[in-house]
Amino acid sequence: MSKYEDTRSSTVKKKRKKSWPELKKELNPQPAIPNQLATRTKTKKKRGNRNKMRKLEHIEEVRVVENVNELSQKEITPVSQKLGKNKKKKLRKLNLLQNGQKDMTPSHKQVQAIPSNIKHPYNLIHPESPRHNGVKMGTKSKKSTNQEKPSASGPRPNIVSYFSSEPIRDSVEHGKSLFEWLIHPTPLSTFFSEYWEKKPLLIKRPKEPSYYKWLMSSDTLDDILRKNCIKFGKNIDITSYINGERETHNPEGRAHPPVVWDFYASGCSVRFLNPQTYIKSLWRLNASLQEFVGTFVGANVYLTPEDSQGFAPHFDDIEAFVIQIEGKKVWKLYNTPNKDEILPRFSSRNFNEEKDMLGEATMEVVVEEGDLLYFPRGTIHQAKAVQGHHSLHITISAQQGNSYADFLKIYLSTALEATVAELVQLRRGLPTDFLSFMGLVHSDSKDKTLKRKRQTFEKKVQNLAQKVLAMPMDFAADQMGKKLIWDSLPPFLTAKEKRTSVYGDAEFMDRGKIRNRGEVDPDTEVRLIRRNTVRLLIEEGGLRLYFSCENSLEFHGDEAKYLELDDDAGQALEALINNYPSFTKVEDLPITDQGLKLRLVGDLWEKGLLTTKTPLSPHMFDNEAVESDGDETDRSLSSEPAGFSLDEDEEESGEEEEGEEDREFIDDDTTEESQSSESGEDSLPQLVKRK
């Protein structure tokens, strides 16, 4: 039995002590903001001609600030929002001239470059339009009700800087930055207040067709089919939708490229499931996004031949982000006719446009390369590739099974069980005659005696229900957190993060001797590898730490992993969780036994849950020069776990020039299905048990 396993009997209940509240620090990390930020301040009125005074009144002086921490919120807010239309134009030209740029504002006709046979979307954002921020392109009548106030969205985020080899300071803030990049130029606050779980949003990028192309291409899919054992039904589906009939054409066994492309040539669509298993760039993006949104972020890839459709109209139980990689598609969105299908918890059956009387589409648009289409769960949708153009898009999904109903389902059942164990009133028998006055047939009874009995019974049940609802909600929240840990993708580590963790440790075997061996000491500074990669729970009379570092890249490809800890170790874990993203010295952890403290941190580090501030220093007797017969190959990275490997070209990704839109800065090579978690049971430390 491990030193950290709880040896108490399950019948003995002990409450954990929180004796160190001073370790709970409120951390406010700075969000990712460009190094140079232009702020505006009004110039004072000058004496002289009144016309000059009026012209100068709203002209803004641009100054570059190197330290963004010196800026107040008032300074960051653009004063241009207060200006009139003509003055805004002059101000914009002035700012562009000062920056040495030309005024490239497109005309109004260029902004509405949509085929005449397609309806204008009622939520269309055009980045090149001077009115792009939140402007609804709707009907001509009642323009004031169909337009949103413009808001500053800031410059385009630099995706290269987000995917560099540098360590991630705060995983939640990093995920937030990537989410802002995903929906740019829509401000984050606008998206969550006006669109999230409310209505669809289309973001057009006609001048940036390669905005998402670094993620993958149709060639990537062909490469995956050739290098991996992709199976029909498990990894890939062949579908068609012709004359109102939806069919699946999956053979049995492996999906060989010639077979898949024969189906494609005959007009069938290809749906690739869990692409993050094989595409590193998508794994890295989704693993980062899930840290911010707080739910599992999945993805499917859809490849459709020209002038064809693969799926019938339906709605899903996820928030969908459709990012167009290649070609174009016509999307039709419909409002659900039933109120109980708004924000549904489960996906729908296949609808028929005529039989189910879907009516006229509320939104019909062409989604082209670089565009993003978002719609909430419950939105009925269908899509068809345009004549003369194939289509490749990725649907990123979130918020599945993460509603208040899902939380209450866990909370009410667990709260009732806990209350039953404490209150004997809940265990008492029901009145012998309660069926004679309760039930549907007695609900409208006019008998005074029966009414009195009903009122007494209902009041008693309501009082008992209040006692059940008085139970703390933390246990239910921890169960939701446990589910998230099991659902989540394993964290994607940058090259420099690997050097300070077990995944890139320089220790290796050379001719029977261990070289470059380092160990944790009291002065070592450590922190969690990610904020949301662990969850501490009380289960079966002891503490369990669930973690996602050994999860499979396939959804629920393996059982949930956890460590069993005693009370002292639990307090140390709570300190590490609350101190993130700051580093904590091992000697500062709230454990009195120094040996237990070092062994606990060592075990957490070996499971990949911790990263050190600097690489572990090797022991003196391991610094001896390794005898070589001419082979100077670096052995330190020769045994990296599959799924955490990074090529050298990715390590240099942070040095790419800004503005490059090629996929060179991200390694798009496919990975094997196996993760480091696929090692045998005997290879796992004693602390790890399979539930």
Coordinates of C-alpha atoms in Angstrom, one line a residue, residues 14-313:
K14 CA -13.4 12.6 9.3
K15 CA -13.7 16.2 8.2
R16 CA -10.7 17.8 6.4
K17 CA -9.1 20.7 8.2
K18 CA -8.4 23.9 6.4
S19 CA -5.7 25.4 8.5
W20 CA -4.0 27.6 6.0
P21 CA -6.4 30.0 4.4
E22 CA -3.6 32.5 3.8
L23 CA -2.5 30.3 0.9
K24 CA -5.7 31.2 -1.0
K25 CA -4.6 34.1 -3.2
E26 CA -6.7 35.9 -5.7
L27 CA -4.8 35.9 -8.9
N28 CA -5.5 38.4 -11.7
P29 CA -3.2 37.5 -14.6
Q30 CA -3.0 40.0 -17.4
P31 CA -4.8 38.9 -20.6
A32 CA -2.9 38.6 -23.8
I33 CA -2.7 42.2 -25.2
P34 CA -0.5 43.3 -28.0
N35 CA 2.8 44.9 -26.9
Q36 CA 1.9 48.2 -28.6
L37 CA -1.5 49.6 -27.9
A38 CA -2.7 52.9 -29.3
T39 CA -4.7 55.0 -26.9
R40 CA -6.3 58.3 -27.6
T41 CA -6.6 61.5 -25.6
K42 CA -8.4 64.6 -26.5
T43 CA -6.4 67.7 -27.3
K44 CA -7.4 70.9 -25.5
K45 CA -9.2 73.6 -27.3
K46 CA -6.9 76.3 -28.6
R47 CA -7.6 80.0 -28.8
G48 CA -8.2 81.4 -32.2
N49 CA -10.6 80.9 -35.0
R50 CA -13.8 79.1 -33.9
N51 CA -13.8 76.9 -36.9
K52 CA -10.3 75.6 -36.0
M53 CA -11.6 75.0 -32.5
R54 CA -14.4 72.9 -33.7
K55 CA -12.1 70.9 -36.0
L56 CA -9.6 70.2 -33.3
E57 CA -12.1 69.5 -30.6
H58 CA -12.4 65.8 -31.4
I59 CA -9.1 65.1 -33.1
E60 CA -7.2 62.5 -31.1
E61 CA -3.5 62.3 -30.4
V62 CA -2.1 58.8 -30.8
R63 CA 0.6 57.7 -28.4
V64 CA 2.2 54.3 -28.2
V65 CA 2.5 52.8 -24.7
E66 CA 5.0 50.1 -24.0
N67 CA 3.7 49.1 -20.6
V68 CA 0.0 48.2 -20.9
N69 CA -0.3 47.9 -17.2
E70 CA -0.1 51.7 -17.0
L71 CA -3.3 52.1 -19.0
S72 CA -6.7 52.6 -17.3
Q73 CA -9.9 51.3 -18.7
K74 CA -10.9 54.9 -19.5
E75 CA -7.8 55.3 -21.7
I76 CA -8.3 52.1 -23.6
T77 CA -11.9 53.0 -24.5
P78 CA -11.8 54.6 -28.0
V79 CA -13.1 58.2 -28.0
S80 CA -14.0 57.6 -31.7
Q81 CA -17.2 56.0 -30.5
K82 CA -18.5 59.5 -29.5
L83 CA -17.7 61.1 -32.9
G84 CA -20.1 61.6 -35.8
K85 CA -19.8 59.7 -39.1
N86 CA -17.8 62.2 -41.0
K87 CA -15.4 62.9 -38.2
K88 CA -14.8 59.2 -37.7
K89 CA -13.7 59.0 -41.4
K90 CA -11.3 61.9 -40.9
L91 CA -10.0 60.5 -37.7
R92 CA -9.5 57.1 -39.2
K93 CA -7.6 58.6 -42.2
L94 CA -5.5 60.6 -39.7
N95 CA -4.5 57.5 -37.7
L96 CA -3.7 55.6 -40.8
L97 CA -1.5 58.3 -42.2
Q98 CA 0.4 58.6 -38.9
N99 CA 1.0 54.8 -39.1
G100 CA 2.1 55.0 -42.7
Q101 CA -0.9 53.1 -44.0
K102 CA -3.4 53.6 -46.8
D103 CA -7.1 53.9 -46.3
M104 CA -8.3 50.5 -47.5
T105 CA -11.9 50.7 -46.4
P106 CA -14.0 48.9 -48.9
S107 CA -17.1 50.4 -50.3
H108 CA -20.6 49.5 -49.2
K109 CA -21.1 47.4 -52.3
Q110 CA -18.0 45.4 -51.5
V111 CA -19.2 44.7 -48.0
Q112 CA -22.4 43.1 -49.2
A113 CA -20.7 40.8 -51.8
I114 CA -23.2 38.0 -51.3
P115 CA -24.9 36.1 -54.2
S116 CA -28.2 37.6 -55.1
N117 CA -30.0 34.3 -54.7
I118 CA -28.9 34.0 -51.1
K119 CA -30.6 35.8 -48.2
H120 CA -28.6 38.3 -46.2
P121 CA -28.0 36.9 -42.8
Y122 CA -29.6 38.7 -39.9
N123 CA -26.3 38.4 -37.9
L124 CA -23.5 39.1 -40.4
I125 CA -20.2 40.6 -39.3
H126 CA -17.8 41.7 -42.0
P127 CA -14.3 42.5 -40.8
E128 CA -13.5 44.8 -43.7
S129 CA -16.6 46.9 -43.2
P130 CA -16.4 50.2 -41.3
R131 CA -19.6 49.0 -39.5
H132 CA -18.4 45.4 -38.9
N133 CA -18.6 45.2 -35.2
G134 CA -21.9 43.7 -34.3
V135 CA -23.8 45.1 -37.3
K136 CA -26.9 43.1 -38.4
M137 CA -27.4 43.0 -42.1
G138 CA -31.2 42.6 -42.2
T139 CA -34.1 44.1 -44.0
K140 CA -34.3 47.7 -45.1
S141 CA -37.2 48.6 -42.8
K142 CA -36.6 49.6 -39.2
K143 CA -32.9 50.0 -39.6
S144 CA -32.5 51.3 -36.1
T145 CA -33.8 48.0 -34.7
N146 CA -31.6 45.8 -36.9
Q147 CA -28.3 47.5 -36.3
E148 CA -26.0 47.2 -33.3
K149 CA -23.8 49.9 -31.9
P150 CA -20.2 49.5 -33.2
S151 CA -17.6 48.5 -30.7
A152 CA -13.8 48.4 -30.8
S153 CA -12.5 44.9 -31.5
G154 CA -8.8 45.6 -31.5
P155 CA -6.2 44.3 -34.0
R156 CA -6.2 40.8 -35.3
P157 CA -4.7 38.4 -32.8
N158 CA -1.4 36.8 -33.7
I159 CA -2.0 33.1 -33.7
V160 CA 1.8 32.4 -33.9
S161 CA 2.4 34.1 -30.6
Y162 CA -0.3 31.9 -28.9
F163 CA 1.3 28.7 -30.3
S164 CA 4.9 29.4 -29.6
S165 CA 7.2 27.1 -27.6
E166 CA 7.1 29.4 -24.6
P167 CA 5.5 28.0 -21.4
I168 CA 1.8 29.0 -20.9
R169 CA 1.6 31.3 -17.9
D170 CA -2.1 30.8 -17.2
S171 CA -4.0 28.1 -19.1
V172 CA -7.4 29.8 -18.6
E173 CA -6.2 33.2 -19.9
H174 CA -4.4 31.4 -22.8
G175 CA -7.6 29.7 -23.7
K176 CA -9.5 33.0 -23.5
S177 CA -7.0 34.6 -26.0
L178 CA -7.5 31.7 -28.4
F179 CA -11.3 32.0 -28.1
E180 CA -11.0 35.7 -28.9
W181 CA -8.9 34.8 -32.0
L182 CA -11.6 32.2 -33.0
I183 CA -14.4 34.8 -33.1
H184 CA -12.4 37.9 -34.1
P185 CA -13.4 40.7 -34.7
T186 CA -16.4 40.1 -32.4
P187 CA -15.6 41.3 -28.9
L188 CA -15.8 38.6 -26.3
S189 CA -18.3 40.5 -24.1
T190 CA -20.6 41.1 -27.1
F191 CA -20.5 37.4 -28.1
F192 CA -21.4 36.1 -24.6
S193 CA -24.1 38.7 -23.9
E194 CA -25.8 38.7 -27.3
Y195 CA -25.1 35.4 -29.1
W196 CA -24.0 32.6 -26.8
E197 CA -27.0 30.2 -26.3
K198 CA -29.2 32.9 -28.0
K199 CA -28.8 33.3 -31.7
P200 CA -26.5 32.5 -34.7
L201 CA -23.6 34.6 -35.8
L202 CA -21.7 34.7 -39.1
I203 CA -18.3 36.3 -39.3
K204 CA -17.1 36.9 -42.9
R205 CA -13.4 37.1 -43.8
P206 CA -13.3 37.6 -47.6
K207 CA -9.7 39.0 -47.4
E208 CA -8.4 36.3 -45.0
P209 CA -9.4 33.0 -46.6
S210 CA -6.4 31.3 -44.9
Y211 CA -7.5 32.3 -41.4
Y212 CA -8.0 28.7 -40.3
K213 CA -6.0 26.8 -43.0
W214 CA -3.1 26.2 -40.7
L215 CA -5.2 23.7 -38.8
M216 CA -5.5 21.1 -41.6
S217 CA -6.4 20.6 -45.3
S218 CA -8.0 17.9 -47.4
D219 CA -4.5 16.5 -48.0
T220 CA -4.2 16.1 -44.2
L221 CA -7.2 13.7 -44.3
D222 CA -5.7 11.6 -47.1
D223 CA -2.4 11.4 -45.2
I224 CA -4.2 10.2 -42.0
L225 CA -6.0 7.5 -43.9
R226 CA -2.7 6.2 -45.3
K227 CA -0.7 6.3 -42.1
N228 CA -3.2 5.1 -39.6
C229 CA -5.7 2.3 -39.1
I230 CA -8.9 4.4 -39.5
K231 CA -12.1 2.3 -39.2
F232 CA -15.5 2.8 -40.6
G233 CA -18.1 3.7 -38.0
K234 CA -15.5 4.4 -35.3
N235 CA -13.3 7.1 -36.9
I236 CA -15.1 7.9 -40.2
D237 CA -18.6 7.9 -41.6
I238 CA -19.7 7.9 -45.3
T239 CA -23.0 9.6 -45.6
S240 CA -25.4 11.0 -48.3
Y241 CA -28.7 13.0 -48.4
I242 CA -30.6 12.6 -51.6
N243 CA -34.3 13.3 -52.3
G244 CA -35.0 13.7 -48.6
E245 CA -33.4 10.4 -47.6
R246 CA -30.4 10.3 -45.3
E247 CA -28.2 7.2 -45.6
T248 CA -24.9 5.9 -44.1
H249 CA -22.7 3.7 -46.4
N250 CA -20.1 2.4 -43.9
P251 CA -18.5 -0.9 -44.9
E252 CA -16.8 -3.0 -42.3
G253 CA -13.2 -2.8 -41.3
R254 CA -10.4 -0.3 -42.2
A255 CA -11.1 2.7 -44.3
H256 CA -8.5 2.5 -47.0
P257 CA -8.1 5.7 -49.1
P258 CA -9.2 4.2 -52.4
V259 CA -12.5 3.0 -50.9
V260 CA -13.1 6.4 -49.2
W261 CA -12.4 8.4 -52.3
D262 CA -14.6 6.2 -54.5
F263 CA -17.5 7.0 -52.2
Y264 CA -16.5 10.7 -52.3
A265 CA -16.4 10.7 -56.1
S266 CA -19.9 9.2 -56.2
G267 CA -21.2 12.2 -54.3
C268 CA -21.0 11.0 -50.6
S269 CA -19.8 13.1 -47.8
V270 CA -17.0 12.1 -45.4
R271 CA -17.3 12.8 -41.7
F272 CA -14.1 12.3 -39.7
L273 CA -14.7 11.8 -35.9
N274 CA -12.3 12.9 -33.2
P275 CA -9.7 14.4 -35.6
Q276 CA -7.7 15.8 -32.7
T277 CA -6.5 12.2 -32.2
Y278 CA -4.4 12.5 -35.3
I279 CA -4.1 16.3 -35.9
K280 CA -1.7 18.0 -33.4
S281 CA -2.8 21.5 -34.3
L282 CA -6.4 20.7 -33.6
W283 CA -5.5 18.9 -30.3
R284 CA -3.6 21.9 -29.2
L285 CA -6.4 24.3 -30.1
N286 CA -9.2 22.3 -28.4
A287 CA -7.2 21.5 -25.3
S288 CA -6.5 25.2 -24.8
L289 CA -10.2 26.2 -25.5
Q290 CA -11.5 23.8 -23.0
E291 CA -9.5 25.4 -20.2
F292 CA -11.5 28.6 -20.9
V293 CA -15.0 27.4 -21.6
G294 CA -14.9 24.8 -18.8
T295 CA -16.3 21.9 -20.8
F296 CA -15.0 19.3 -23.2
V297 CA -14.2 20.9 -26.6
G298 CA -14.6 18.3 -29.4
A299 CA -14.5 18.5 -33.1
N300 CA -15.6 16.7 -36.3
V301 CA -14.3 17.2 -39.9
Y302 CA -16.7 17.3 -42.8
L303 CA -15.6 16.9 -46.4
T304 CA -18.3 17.3 -49.0
P305 CA -18.1 17.1 -52.8
E306 CA -19.5 19.9 -54.9
D307 CA -23.3 20.3 -55.2
S308 CA -24.0 17.6 -52.7
Q309 CA -25.3 17.2 -49.1
G310 CA -24.5 14.6 -46.5
F311 CA -26.9 15.2 -43.7
A312 CA -30.6 15.8 -43.2
P313 CA -31.9 18.8 -41.3

